[in-house]
Tab-separated table of C-alpha atoms in Angstrom:
chain	number	residue	atom	x	y	z
A	573	MET	CA	-0.155	-0.130	0.223
A	574	LYS	CA	2.603	2.448	0.953
A	575	LYS	CA	4.733	1.707	-2.237
A	576	LEU	CA	1.320	2.334	-4.227
A	577	LYS	CA	1.024	5.576	-2.399
A	578	LYS	CA	4.270	6.614	-3.461
A	579	VAL	CA	3.875	6.029	-7.095
A	580	LEU	CA	0.458	7.428	-7.220
A	581	SER	CA	2.765	10.908	-6.149
A	582	ILE	CA	4.995	10.865	-8.139
A	583	THR	CA	2.672	9.625	-10.921
A	584	LEU	CA	0.815	12.950	-9.683
A	585	VAL	CA	3.452	15.074	-9.832
A	586	PHE	CA	5.098	13.680	-13.519
A	587	ILE	CA	1.156	14.832	-14.589
A	588	LEU	CA	0.999	18.642	-12.251
A	589	LEU	CA	4.764	18.522	-14.670
A	590	SER	CA	3.758	18.065	-17.853
A	591	GLY	CA	0.430	19.804	-17.818
A	592	ILE	CA	2.238	23.336	-16.392
A	593	CYS	CA	5.087	22.371	-19.033
A	594	GLY	CA	2.433	21.622	-21.756
A	595	CYS	CA	1.150	25.258	-20.768
A	596	ALA	CA	3.692	27.261	-21.333
A	597	GLU	CA	3.608	30.101	-24.291
A	598	LYS	CA	5.540	28.958	-26.566
A	599	GLN	CA	9.080	31.303	-27.068
A	600	THR	CA	9.033	32.589	-30.601
A	601	PRO	CA	10.764	36.158	-31.297
A	602	SER	CA	7.845	37.880	-31.367
A	603	ASN	CA	7.308	36.340	-27.995
A	604	MET	CA	10.037	37.467	-26.317
A	605	VAL	CA	10.241	40.837	-28.015
A	606	LYS	CA	6.605	41.310	-26.471
A	607	ASN	CA	7.637	39.981	-22.723
A	608	TYR	CA	10.217	42.238	-23.124
A	609	LEU	CA	8.431	45.073	-23.771
A	610	GLU	CA	5.737	44.719	-21.754
A	611	GLU	CA	8.714	44.486	-18.569
A	612	VAL	CA	10.059	47.870	-19.499
A	613	LYS	CA	6.308	48.905	-19.360
A	614	LYS	CA	6.543	47.895	-16.081
A	615	GLY	CA	9.899	49.611	-15.331
A	616	GLU	CA	11.268	46.022	-14.517
A	617	ASN	CA	13.675	45.363	-17.385
A	618	ALA	CA	17.220	45.498	-15.621
A	619	ASP	CA	18.190	45.885	-19.358
A	620	PHE	CA	16.547	48.775	-20.305
A	621	SER	CA	17.766	50.183	-16.741
A	622	LYS	CA	20.799	49.814	-17.572
A	623	LEU	CA	21.041	50.924	-21.241
A	624	LEU	CA	20.106	54.528	-19.905
A	625	ASN	CA	22.712	54.444	-17.400
A	626	GLU	CA	24.888	53.567	-20.468
A	627	ASN	CA	23.607	56.291	-22.240
A	628	LEU	CA	23.320	59.350	-19.460
A	629	GLU	CA	26.559	58.804	-17.949
A	630	LYS	CA	29.624	60.072	-20.097
A	631	GLU	CA	32.677	57.262	-19.969
A	632	ASP	CA	35.260	58.966	-19.147
A	633	GLY	CA	37.326	56.885	-16.883
A	634	LYS	CA	35.891	57.604	-13.883
A	635	ALA	CA	35.745	55.057	-10.948
A	636	GLU	CA	32.071	53.463	-10.946
A	637	GLU	CA	31.355	55.154	-8.310
A	638	GLU	CA	32.163	58.796	-9.652
A	639	LYS	CA	30.457	58.680	-12.563
A	640	THR	CA	27.230	61.181	-12.797
A	641	LYS	CA	23.974	59.891	-11.260
A	642	PHE	CA	20.797	60.912	-12.060
A	643	ASP	CA	18.620	59.901	-9.894
A	644	GLU	CA	15.594	61.626	-10.214
A	645	SER	CA	15.029	61.811	-13.535
A	646	GLU	CA	16.401	57.895	-13.978
A	647	LYS	CA	12.772	56.934	-12.161
A	648	LYS	CA	10.532	59.382	-14.519
A	649	MET	CA	12.212	58.072	-17.717
A	650	ILE	CA	11.667	54.622	-16.406
A	651	ASN	CA	8.529	55.936	-15.118
A	652	SER	CA	7.491	57.209	-18.576
A	653	MET	CA	7.814	54.564	-19.817
A	654	ASN	CA	4.113	52.945	-18.446
A	655	LYS	CA	2.520	55.110	-21.188
A	656	LEU	CA	4.611	52.982	-23.797
A	657	THR	CA	1.989	50.822	-26.367
A	658	TYR	CA	3.442	48.983	-29.009
A	659	LYS	CA	1.763	46.867	-32.270
A	660	ILE	CA	4.485	43.588	-33.007
A	661	ASN	CA	3.344	43.951	-36.704
A	662	SER	CA	5.252	41.085	-38.555
A	663	GLU	CA	7.794	38.293	-37.920
A	664	ASN	CA	10.569	37.044	-40.154
A	665	ILE	CA	12.304	33.393	-39.288
A	666	ASP	CA	15.292	32.066	-41.301
A	667	GLY	CA	17.112	29.148	-39.029
A	668	ASP	CA	18.511	30.942	-35.749
A	669	SER	CA	17.623	34.897	-36.948
A	670	ALA	CA	14.455	36.579	-36.778
A	671	VAL	CA	13.775	39.580	-37.039
A	672	VAL	CA	10.124	41.263	-35.610
A	673	ASN	CA	8.901	44.572	-36.992
A	674	VAL	CA	7.348	46.257	-33.835
A	675	THR	CA	5.066	49.743	-33.786
A	676	ALA	CA	5.284	51.134	-30.373
A	677	THR	CA	3.968	54.408	-29.470
A	678	ALA	CA	6.693	56.011	-26.583
A	679	PRO	CA	8.329	58.463	-25.012
A	680	ASP	CA	10.111	60.981	-27.169
A	681	LEU	CA	13.842	61.647	-24.993
A	682	ALA	CA	15.275	62.814	-28.157
A	683	ALA	CA	12.812	65.487	-27.236
A	684	VAL	CA	13.817	65.561	-23.784
A	685	ILE	CA	17.826	65.776	-24.400
A	686	GLY	CA	17.129	68.537	-26.941
A	687	GLU	CA	15.602	70.309	-24.487
A	688	PHE	CA	18.093	69.731	-21.847
A	689	LEU	CA	21.711	70.260	-23.509
A	690	PRO	CA	21.165	74.032	-24.544
A	691	LYS	CA	20.082	74.518	-20.821
A	692	ALA	CA	22.633	72.184	-19.150
A	693	ILE	CA	25.347	73.515	-21.087
A	694	SER	CA	24.196	77.389	-19.807
A	695	VAL	CA	23.949	76.838	-15.896
A	696	ALA	CA	27.757	74.585	-16.569
A	697	PHE	CA	29.212	77.912	-18.739
A	698	SER	CA	27.401	79.994	-15.398
A	699	SER	CA	28.814	77.991	-12.984
A	700	ALA	CA	32.345	78.205	-14.606
A	701	PHE	CA	32.063	81.821	-13.930
A	702	SER	CA	30.772	82.188	-10.839
A	703	GLU	CA	32.861	82.796	-7.575
A	704	ASN	CA	30.540	80.451	-5.959
A	705	ASN	CA	31.938	77.157	-7.374
A	706	ALA	CA	29.426	74.317	-6.383
A	707	SER	CA	30.953	70.824	-5.273
A	708	ASP	CA	30.401	68.062	-7.545
A	709	GLU	CA	27.149	66.631	-5.738
A	710	GLU	CA	25.966	70.152	-5.933
A	711	ASN	CA	26.329	70.186	-10.410
A	712	LYS	CA	25.485	65.940	-10.245
A	713	LYS	CA	21.669	67.249	-8.662
A	714	MET	CA	21.857	70.331	-10.141
A	715	PHE	CA	21.567	68.753	-13.717
A	716	ASP	CA	19.678	66.208	-12.571
A	717	ASN	CA	16.902	68.693	-11.179
A	718	ILE	CA	17.145	69.909	-15.027
A	719	LEU	CA	17.136	67.099	-16.600
A	720	SER	CA	13.782	65.894	-14.893
A	721	GLU	CA	12.116	69.354	-14.788
A	722	CYS	CA	12.606	68.438	-18.995
A	723	LEU	CA	11.133	65.091	-18.491
A	724	ASP	CA	7.679	66.572	-17.211
A	725	ASN	CA	7.120	67.978	-20.511
A	726	VAL	CA	7.636	64.140	-22.581
A	727	THR	CA	5.884	63.538	-25.152
A	728	LEU	CA	4.915	60.335	-27.221
A	729	THR	CA	5.206	59.851	-30.572
A	730	GLU	CA	4.803	56.958	-32.582
A	731	ARG	CA	8.174	54.294	-34.302
A	732	THR	CA	8.281	51.710	-36.290
A	733	GLN	CA	11.797	49.542	-35.983
A	734	ASP	CA	12.665	45.839	-36.924
A	735	ILE	CA	14.077	44.385	-33.814
A	736	HIS	CA	16.900	41.478	-34.467
A	737	LEU	CA	16.710	38.261	-32.646
A	738	GLU	CA	19.131	35.399	-32.646
A	739	LYS	CA	18.393	31.859	-31.538
A	740	VAL	CA	21.074	30.895	-28.126
A	741	ASP	CA	20.909	27.831	-26.172
A	742	GLU	CA	16.967	27.951	-27.513
A	743	GLU	CA	15.966	30.431	-26.781
A	744	TRP	CA	15.827	33.836	-27.985
A	745	LYS	CA	17.929	36.450	-28.003
A	746	ILE	CA	17.538	40.764	-28.885
A	747	THR	CA	21.342	40.209	-30.619
A	748	ASP	CA	21.084	44.962	-31.293
A	749	GLY	CA	20.515	47.029	-28.170
A	750	ASN	CA	20.369	49.877	-30.271
A	751	GLU	CA	16.947	48.653	-32.069
A	752	MET	CA	15.418	48.875	-29.103
A	753	ALA	CA	16.850	51.913	-27.961
A	754	LYS	CA	15.239	53.891	-31.046
A	755	LEU	CA	12.194	51.832	-29.905
A	756	LEU	CA	11.592	52.682	-26.700
A	757	ALA	CA	13.129	56.117	-26.725
A	758	ASN	CA	13.572	57.910	-29.899
A	759	ILE	CA	17.678	57.771	-29.107
A	760	ASP	CA	20.533	55.853	-31.036
A	761	PRO	CA	22.754	55.237	-28.837
A	762	SER	CA	25.608	55.148	-31.370
A	763	MET	CA	25.729	58.627	-31.863
A	764	PHE	CA	27.019	58.714	-28.022
A	765	ASN	CA	29.900	56.445	-29.029
A	766	LEU	CA	32.863	59.045	-30.045
A	767	GLN	CA	35.501	56.861	-29.998
A	768	LYS	CA	34.972	55.584	-33.190
């Protein structure tokens, strides 16, 4: 009787596991892009936050703790993504490569940066010629406030982008983060790479 209970228990576990695995959503390139966009929309995508930080920080050899952090404005950027809407237009799979075409209505962060830069440059020149020299921390806070104010006026714009994916270890992965940045923020990160 004990062996029968044990066999029934093990069989029940396998049946439940196969039911759960069988009901799981098939991983397609479109589903991968959809899941990525849903995470961004919820503010749960660490890759997108990292992408924002890489584009906002100047990589000039400073130690990690000394790099400029835009705390308030970064939160506003991530929160602005909850207004994201998107439509997956098409999916083309060619072996282990795929292209998913997506139309998104998302915050236009290029316009925000266009508003931020002249203000930041003006403040930087004013500070440079001022008798009161602000500390690095005060400057960081000042620039964060300027960017945060610019983000209060962020608008949503529609854009369409091809997202390239590659199958690695039976999972679809986005191969070019720049494409996602263009789609989500209207920013081409390659423009910030001045080392080429």
